[in-house]
mmCIF file of C-alpha atoms in Angstrom:
data_model
loop_
_atom_site.group_PDB
_atom_site.id
_atom_site.type_symbol
_atom_site.label_atom_id
_atom_site.label_comp_id
_atom_site.label_asym_id
_atom_site.label_seq_id
_atom_site.Cartn_x
_atom_site.Cartn_y
_atom_site.Cartn_z
ATOM 1 C CA MET A 1 0.000 0.000 0.000
ATOM 2 C CA LYS A 2 1.378 3.388 -1.048
ATOM 3 C CA LEU A 3 0.963 6.261 1.430
ATOM 4 C CA GLN A 4 0.934 9.928 0.492
ATOM 5 C CA ILE A 5 2.784 12.370 2.742
ATOM 6 C CA GLN A 6 0.639 15.437 3.441
ATOM 7 C CA TYR A 7 2.262 18.430 5.133
ATOM 8 C CA THR A 8 -0.195 20.529 7.150
ATOM 9 C CA ALA A 9 -0.454 24.158 8.245
ATOM 10 C CA ASN A 10 1.095 23.057 11.536
ATOM 11 C CA PRO A 11 4.783 22.305 10.786
ATOM 12 C CA ALA A 12 4.889 19.809 13.671
ATOM 13 C CA ILE A 13 2.183 17.587 12.127
ATOM 14 C CA ILE A 14 2.132 15.472 8.975
ATOM 15 C CA LYS A 15 -0.457 13.054 7.635
ATOM 16 C CA LEU A 16 0.205 9.752 5.893
ATOM 17 C CA GLU A 17 -2.825 9.289 3.674
ATOM 18 C CA ALA A 18 -3.858 5.847 2.400
ATOM 19 C CA PRO A 19 -6.029 5.023 -0.643
ATOM 20 C CA GLU A 20 -8.413 3.041 1.593
ATOM 21 C CA VAL A 21 -9.881 3.147 5.096
ATOM 22 C CA LEU A 22 -7.377 1.968 7.705
ATOM 23 C CA VAL A 23 -9.433 2.122 10.924
ATOM 24 C CA LYS A 24 -13.017 2.621 12.052
ATOM 25 C CA GLY A 25 -13.319 5.548 14.434
ATOM 26 C CA ASN A 26 -10.329 7.521 15.605
ATOM 27 C CA TYR A 27 -7.531 6.824 18.055
ATOM 28 C CA GLN A 28 -4.936 9.075 19.650
ATOM 29 C CA TYR A 29 -1.764 8.000 21.471
ATOM 30 C CA GLU A 30 0.707 10.164 23.368
ATOM 31 C CA ARG A 31 4.353 9.519 24.185
ATOM 32 C CA SER A 32 3.596 10.240 27.852
ATOM 33 C CA GLU A 33 0.853 7.571 28.100
ATOM 34 C CA PRO A 34 0.998 3.744 27.895
ATOM 35 C CA VAL A 35 -0.158 2.181 24.633
ATOM 36 C CA ASP A 36 -1.800 -1.201 25.035
ATOM 37 C CA ASN A 37 -4.039 -1.705 21.999
ATOM 38 C CA SER A 38 -2.055 -0.500 18.988
ATOM 39 C CA PRO A 39 1.136 -2.267 17.890
ATOM 40 C CA LEU A 40 1.727 0.336 15.186
ATOM 41 C CA ALA A 41 1.398 3.255 17.616
ATOM 42 C CA GLN A 42 3.837 1.487 19.968
ATOM 43 C CA GLU A 43 6.435 1.271 17.210
ATOM 44 C CA LEU A 44 5.942 4.850 16.028
ATOM 45 C CA LEU A 45 6.219 6.260 19.555
ATOM 46 C CA GLN A 46 9.542 4.470 19.966
ATOM 47 C CA LEU A 47 10.961 6.905 17.425
ATOM 48 C CA PRO A 48 12.703 9.555 19.554
ATOM 49 C CA PHE A 49 11.059 12.496 17.782
ATOM 50 C CA VAL A 50 7.414 11.332 17.638
ATOM 51 C CA LYS A 51 5.185 12.956 20.272
ATOM 52 C CA THR A 52 1.654 11.974 19.183
ATOM 53 C CA VAL A 53 0.127 9.352 16.886
ATOM 54 C CA TYR A 54 -3.432 9.707 15.575
ATOM 55 C CA PHE A 55 -5.414 7.227 13.448
ATOM 56 C CA SER A 56 -8.660 8.152 11.697
ATOM 57 C CA ALA A 57 -10.370 6.728 8.629
ATOM 58 C CA ASN A 58 -7.771 6.604 5.837
ATOM 59 C CA PHE A 59 -4.880 8.486 7.398
ATOM 60 C CA ILE A 60 -2.242 8.465 10.129
ATOM 61 C CA ALA A 61 -1.274 11.818 11.651
ATOM 62 C CA LEU A 62 2.035 12.243 13.439
ATOM 63 C CA GLU A 63 3.131 15.123 15.648
ATOM 64 C CA ALA A 64 6.874 15.611 16.094
ATOM 65 C CA LEU A 65 8.880 17.052 18.932
ATOM 66 C CA PRO A 66 10.764 20.272 18.061
ATOM 67 C CA ILE A 67 14.046 18.353 17.855
ATOM 68 C CA VAL A 68 13.434 17.443 14.210
ATOM 69 C CA LYS A 69 11.947 18.809 10.985
ATOM 70 C CA TRP A 70 9.544 16.543 9.119
ATOM 71 C CA GLU A 71 11.150 17.400 5.797
ATOM 72 C CA GLU A 72 14.225 15.515 7.009
ATOM 73 C CA VAL A 73 12.575 12.289 8.208
ATOM 74 C CA ALA A 74 9.048 12.055 6.738
ATOM 75 C CA GLN A 75 10.019 9.888 3.761
ATOM 76 C CA GLU A 76 11.820 7.356 5.949
ATOM 77 C CA VAL A 77 8.930 7.158 8.440
ATOM 78 C CA CYS A 78 6.452 6.756 5.590
ATOM 79 C CA GLN A 79 8.416 3.825 4.168
ATOM 80 C CA GLU A 80 8.521 2.133 7.578
ATOM 81 C CA VAL A 81 4.749 2.435 7.937
ATOM 82 C CA GLU A 82 4.219 1.128 4.394
ATOM 83 C CA ALA A 83 6.381 -1.905 5.200
ATOM 84 C CA TYR A 84 4.419 -2.478 8.435
ATOM 85 C CA LEU A 85 1.087 -2.432 6.598
ATOM 86 C CA ALA A 86 2.411 -4.579 3.742
ATOM 87 C CA ALA A 87 3.279 -7.270 6.295
ATOM 88 C CA GLY A 88 -0.398 -7.446 7.262
ATOM 89 C CA ARG A 89 0.231 -6.432 10.848
ATOM 90 C CA PRO A 90 -2.690 -4.854 12.801
ATOM 91 C CA ILE A 91 -3.035 -1.128 13.437
ATOM 92 C CA ILE A 92 -5.455 -1.554 16.345
ATOM 93 C CA GLY A 93 -5.424 -4.719 18.484
ATOM 94 C CA GLU A 94 -4.716 -8.185 17.164
ATOM 95 C CA ALA A 95 -6.370 -9.810 14.175
ATOM 96 C CA SER A 96 -9.204 -12.133 15.208
ATOM 97 C CA ALA A 97 -9.501 -15.663 13.927
ATOM 98 C CA PRO A 98 -12.100 -15.980 11.145
ATOM 99 C CA GLU A 99 -14.463 -18.132 13.244
ATOM 100 C CA GLU A 100 -14.412 -15.578 16.062
ATOM 101 C CA ALA A 101 -14.993 -12.508 13.911
ATOM 102 C CA PRO A 102 -18.204 -10.717 14.933
ATOM 103 C CA ALA A 103 -20.944 -10.041 12.430
ATOM 104 C CA PRO A 104 -20.384 -6.684 10.752
ATOM 105 C CA ALA A 105 -22.421 -3.868 12.283
ATOM 106 C CA LYS A 106 -25.264 -2.534 10.185
ATOM 107 C CA ARG A 107 -24.253 0.815 8.731
ATOM 108 C CA ILE A 108 -26.521 3.768 8.053
ATOM 109 C CA PRO A 109 -26.180 5.448 4.630
ATOM 110 C CA ILE A 110 -24.880 8.952 5.372
ATOM 111 C CA THR A 111 -23.826 11.790 3.137
ATOM 112 C CA ILE A 112 -22.119 14.946 4.374
ATOM 113 C CA TYR A 113 -21.762 18.064 2.285
ATOM 114 C CA VAL A 114 -19.873 21.185 3.275
ATOM 115 C CA GLU A 115 -21.113 24.781 3.127
ATOM 116 C CA SER A 116 -19.097 27.920 3.714
ATOM 117 C CA THR A 117 -20.474 30.560 6.104
ATOM 118 C CA PRO A 118 -20.085 34.355 6.389
ATOM 119 C CA ASN A 119 -17.635 33.619 9.210
ATOM 120 C CA PRO A 120 -14.293 32.633 7.637
ATOM 121 C CA MET A 121 -13.378 30.726 10.804
ATOM 122 C CA ALA A 122 -16.516 28.541 10.622
ATOM 123 C CA MET A 123 -17.637 25.802 8.246
ATOM 124 C CA LYS A 124 -21.005 24.047 8.110
ATOM 125 C CA PHE A 125 -21.164 20.244 7.673
ATOM 126 C CA VAL A 126 -24.666 19.186 6.627
ATOM 127 C CA ALA A 127 -25.975 15.606 6.972
ATOM 128 C CA ASN A 128 -28.821 13.912 5.128
ATOM 129 C CA LYS A 129 -30.548 13.084 8.440
ATOM 130 C CA LYS A 130 -31.678 14.890 11.566
ATOM 131 C CA LEU A 131 -28.970 14.916 14.237
ATOM 132 C CA VAL A 132 -30.486 16.808 17.201
ATOM 133 C CA SER A 133 -33.825 18.316 18.240
ATOM 134 C CA ARG A 134 -32.395 21.571 19.592
ATOM 135 C CA VAL A 135 -29.156 23.514 19.475
ATOM 136 C CA TYR A 136 -26.031 22.514 21.401
ATOM 137 C CA GLU A 137 -22.911 24.653 21.608
ATOM 138 C CA TYR A 138 -19.536 23.566 23.005
ATOM 139 C CA LYS A 139 -16.622 25.955 23.363
ATOM 140 C CA SER A 140 -14.189 23.426 24.862
ATOM 141 C CA ALA A 141 -13.698 19.706 25.449
ATOM 142 C CA GLU A 142 -14.602 20.239 29.116
ATOM 143 C CA GLU A 143 -18.053 21.497 28.123
ATOM 144 C CA ALA A 144 -18.665 18.516 25.823
ATOM 145 C CA SER A 145 -19.147 15.794 28.453
ATOM 146 C CA ASP A 146 -22.763 15.229 27.336
ATOM 147 C CA SER A 147 -21.833 14.809 23.661
ATOM 148 C CA PRO A 148 -19.757 11.840 22.460
ATOM 149 C CA LEU A 149 -19.417 13.400 18.992
ATOM 150 C CA ALA A 150 -18.236 16.790 20.275
ATOM 151 C CA THR A 151 -15.789 15.008 22.589
ATOM 152 C CA GLU A 152 -14.279 13.188 19.604
ATOM 153 C CA LEU A 153 -14.152 16.361 17.514
ATOM 154 C CA PHE A 154 -12.207 18.229 20.181
ATOM 155 C CA LYS A 155 -9.468 15.603 19.873
ATOM 156 C CA PHE A 156 -8.577 17.261 16.574
ATOM 157 C CA PRO A 157 -6.045 19.931 17.608
ATOM 158 C CA TYR A 158 -7.354 22.502 15.143
ATOM 159 C CA ILE A 159 -10.976 22.626 16.398
ATOM 160 C CA LYS A 160 -11.952 25.556 18.612
ATOM 161 C CA GLU A 161 -15.760 25.298 18.935
ATOM 162 C CA VAL A 162 -18.533 22.870 17.937
ATOM 163 C CA PHE A 163 -22.209 23.670 17.328
ATOM 164 C CA PHE A 164 -25.082 21.248 16.554
ATOM 165 C CA ASP A 165 -28.484 22.196 15.140
ATOM 166 C CA SER A 166 -31.048 20.055 13.355
ATOM 167 C CA ASN A 167 -29.158 18.285 10.540
ATOM 168 C CA TYR A 168 -25.848 20.151 10.579
ATOM 169 C CA ILE A 169 -22.662 20.740 12.540
ATOM 170 C CA SER A 170 -20.874 24.088 12.514
ATOM 171 C CA ILE A 171 -17.187 23.896 13.381
ATOM 172 C CA ILE A 172 -15.015 26.869 14.253
ATOM 173 C CA ARG A 173 -11.326 26.295 13.593
ATOM 174 C CA GLN A 174 -8.276 27.564 15.387
ATOM 175 C CA PRO A 175 -6.444 30.551 13.852
ATOM 176 C CA LYS A 176 -3.595 29.937 11.391
ATOM 177 C CA ILE A 177 -5.244 26.735 10.103
ATOM 178 C CA LEU A 178 -6.569 26.633 6.531
ATOM 179 C CA TRP A 179 -9.896 24.951 5.775
ATOM 180 C CA GLU A 180 -8.479 23.337 2.649
ATOM 181 C CA ASP A 181 -6.024 21.435 4.869
ATOM 182 C CA ILE A 182 -8.663 19.944 7.179
ATOM 183 C CA MET A 183 -12.081 20.090 5.494
ATOM 184 C CA MET A 184 -12.001 16.693 3.763
ATOM 185 C CA GLU A 185 -10.571 15.014 6.859
ATOM 186 C CA LEU A 186 -13.435 16.348 9.015
ATOM 187 C CA ARG A 187 -16.054 15.486 6.398
ATOM 188 C CA GLU A 188 -14.872 11.876 6.212
ATOM 189 C CA PHE A 189 -14.624 11.572 9.993
ATOM 190 C CA LEU A 190 -18.203 12.834 10.457
ATOM 191 C CA ARG A 191 -19.523 10.565 7.702
ATOM 192 C CA LEU A 192 -17.962 7.445 9.225
ATOM 193 C CA TYR A 193 -18.976 8.413 12.778
ATOM 194 C CA LEU A 194 -22.636 8.922 11.850
ATOM 195 C CA MET A 195 -22.670 5.924 9.503
ATOM 196 C CA GLU A 196 -21.788 3.682 12.459
ATOM 197 C CA GLY A 197 -24.837 4.975 14.351
ATOM 198 C CA LYS A 198 -22.874 6.538 17.194
ATOM 199 C CA GLN A 199 -24.462 9.084 19.529
ATOM 200 C CA VAL A 200 -24.325 12.795 18.811
ATOM 201 C CA VAL A 201 -25.645 13.774 22.252
ATOM 202 C CA LYS A 202 -26.254 11.406 25.155
ATOM 203 C CA VAL A 203 -29.808 10.118 25.530
ATOM 204 C CA SER A 204 -29.905 11.346 29.139
ATOM 205 C CA VAL A 205 -29.788 14.962 27.944
ATOM 206 C CA THR A 206 -33.354 16.306 27.790
ATOM 207 C CA GLU A 207 -33.943 17.702 24.319
ATOM 208 C CA GLN A 208 -36.651 20.094 25.593
ATOM 209 C CA ASP A 209 -34.423 21.725 28.221
ATOM 210 C CA ARG A 210 -33.734 25.401 27.695
ATOM 211 C CA PRO A 211 -30.054 25.948 26.855
ATOM 212 C CA LYS A 212 -27.935 26.554 29.930
ATOM 213 C CA GLY A 213 -27.503 30.086 31.212
ATOM 214 C CA LEU A 214 -30.691 31.552 29.662
ATOM 215 C CA PRO A 215 -33.466 32.773 31.989
ATOM 216 C CA SER A 216 -37.155 31.865 31.929
ATOM 217 C CA ILE A 217 -39.293 34.348 30.002
ATOM 218 C CA ASN A 218 -42.463 35.594 31.683
ATOM 219 C CA ASP A 219 -43.421 39.041 30.316
ATOM 220 C CA VAL A 220 -45.575 39.356 27.210
ATOM 221 C CA TYR A 221 -43.330 41.934 25.492
ATOM 222 C CA SER A 222 -40.318 39.632 25.666
ATOM 223 C CA ARG A 223 -42.351 36.741 24.310
ATOM 224 C CA LYS A 224 -43.333 38.868 21.301
ATOM 225 C CA ILE A 225 -39.650 39.594 20.652
ATOM 226 C CA ILE A 226 -38.845 35.875 20.881
ATOM 227 C CA ALA A 227 -41.640 35.047 18.416
ATOM 228 C CA ILE A 228 -40.290 37.598 15.917
ATOM 229 C CA LEU A 229 -36.743 36.270 16.252
ATOM 230 C CA ASP A 230 -37.953 32.685 15.800
ATOM 231 C CA GLN A 231 -40.037 33.458 12.712
ATOM 232 C CA TYR A 232 -38.042 36.088 10.878
ATOM 233 C CA VAL A 233 -34.435 35.854 12.039
ATOM 234 C CA LYS A 234 -33.568 32.289 13.054
ATOM 235 C CA PRO A 235 -34.178 30.667 9.636
ATOM 236 C CA ALA A 236 -31.711 33.031 7.946
ATOM 237 C CA VAL A 237 -29.174 32.693 10.739
ATOM 238 C CA SER A 238 -29.474 28.892 10.667
ATOM 239 C CA SER A 239 -28.801 28.824 6.931
ATOM 240 C CA ASP A 240 -25.485 30.527 7.719
ATOM 241 C CA GLY A 241 -24.581 27.820 10.270
ATOM 242 C CA GLY A 242 -25.513 29.702 13.422
ATOM 243 C CA ASN A 243 -28.247 30.512 15.905
ATOM 244 C CA ILE A 244 -29.602 33.467 17.873
ATOM 245 C CA GLN A 245 -31.037 33.147 21.382
ATOM 246 C CA PHE A 246 -33.022 35.816 23.211
ATOM 247 C CA VAL A 247 -31.401 36.619 26.565
ATOM 248 C CA SER A 248 -33.224 39.650 28.013
ATOM 249 C CA TYR A 249 -35.192 42.837 27.383
ATOM 250 C CA ASP A 250 -34.801 45.911 29.593
ATOM 251 C CA LYS A 251 -37.933 48.102 29.567
ATOM 252 C CA GLN A 252 -36.082 51.143 30.862
ATOM 253 C CA THR A 253 -33.152 51.145 28.437
ATOM 254 C CA GLN A 254 -35.047 49.419 25.565
ATOM 255 C CA ILE A 255 -32.039 47.120 25.100
ATOM 256 C CA VAL A 256 -32.619 43.620 23.745
ATOM 257 C CA LYS A 257 -29.725 41.286 24.523
ATOM 258 C CA VAL A 258 -29.164 38.186 22.399
ATOM 259 C CA LEU A 259 -26.691 35.303 22.343
ATOM 260 C CA LEU A 260 -25.030 34.513 19.013
ATOM 261 C CA GLN A 261 -24.024 30.861 18.564
ATOM 262 C CA GLY A 262 -22.283 28.651 16.049
ATOM 263 C CA ALA A 263 -20.900 30.377 12.975
ATOM 264 C CA CYS A 264 -22.492 33.690 14.073
ATOM 265 C CA ASN A 265 -20.242 33.895 17.124
ATOM 266 C CA GLY A 266 -17.219 35.956 16.148
ATOM 267 C CA CYS A 267 -18.413 36.502 12.572
ATOM 268 C CA PRO A 268 -17.035 39.785 11.148
ATOM 269 C CA SER A 269 -20.485 40.677 9.765
ATOM 270 C CA SER A 270 -22.407 39.927 12.978
ATOM 271 C CA LYS A 271 -22.370 43.545 14.170
ATOM 272 C CA ARG A 272 -23.851 44.723 10.868
ATOM 273 C CA THR A 273 -26.458 41.940 11.039
ATOM 274 C CA LEU A 274 -27.456 43.019 14.555
ATOM 275 C CA LYS A 275 -27.869 46.702 13.669
ATOM 276 C CA GLN A 276 -29.046 46.675 10.053
ATOM 277 C CA GLY A 277 -31.004 43.423 10.217
ATOM 278 C CA ILE A 278 -32.323 42.292 13.586
ATOM 279 C CA GLU A 279 -32.637 45.741 15.141
ATOM 280 C CA THR A 280 -34.528 47.078 12.110
ATOM 281 C CA ILE A 281 -36.920 44.112 12.111
ATOM 282 C CA LEU A 282 -37.687 44.455 15.818
ATOM 283 C CA ARG A 283 -38.225 48.231 15.632
ATOM 284 C CA GLU A 284 -40.618 47.841 12.726
ATOM 285 C CA MET A 285 -42.609 44.880 14.030
ATOM 286 C CA MET A 286 -42.701 46.028 17.663
ATOM 287 C CA LYS A 287 -43.469 49.623 16.523
ATOM 288 C CA ASN A 288 -40.740 50.898 18.824
ATOM 289 C CA GLU A 289 -37.924 53.007 17.351
ATOM 290 C CA GLN A 290 -36.061 53.046 20.689
ATOM 291 C CA ILE A 291 -35.144 49.341 20.650
ATOM 292 C CA THR A 292 -31.445 48.532 20.346
ATOM 293 C CA VAL A 293 -29.943 45.073 20.045
ATOM 294 C CA GLU A 294 -26.726 43.966 21.732
ATOM 295 C CA ALA A 295 -24.894 40.628 21.668
ATOM 296 C CA VAL A 296 -23.731 39.267 25.021
ATOM 297 C CA ASN A 297 -20.908 37.216 23.446
#
């Protein structure tokens, strides 16, 4: 099997890309942790300059310590991995005897297509099935304990935030990373993950719960604002990979505070959208020229 060496935007990381799927799921191994289920990772981490080994779908990613430049050793490492795979040795675990092999799991046909958003840091990955019944936003791996999919996504070093809504996932990348370097990798990972029927959000999470940190709404005026946002603003915002949540309305100052989520959070055009779009709609439909809209992000 011939592997292609792919240099990434991060000079410490390379990918060895195969013409076929190597593993189901994804696996990460660190030099500082014991490796007990991957013979290939054990061998790679014995190289004095390899810090991290990552397997996913059809590629192997390697992170090097700063003592070496990949341009000097990548070809040699690639040849060693090719020889390992050519010998039929396992990547994960040991090969099972034919009579003990479990029946293959039933897979769900999944397609994922990618849409750009007004936020250059965010990309929208759309599935051909419903994923969640309400929005979920995770800004760190620590926040993602209730989502197996978000937890796996945060293992990619270039992911900053994850947002789920209906049938799509918006991902915000870290700075200095180019989408063209990671987009196909993420698309294939999401396709395989969903195809295997794995959970997006744990069943124990109540889908009807109001997102954390937002108050209960009691006054009629605020409810009218929420209805306008839901009917006239949310569909457009969702098509751009984001969401808007009503936070509060102050009768004295006439300030409406909203929470921008997903691709809308940090978008360069969000301020213009708030003032020229949402604020104008609310002033017209609420017949109140004093209303101003502010984002709490």
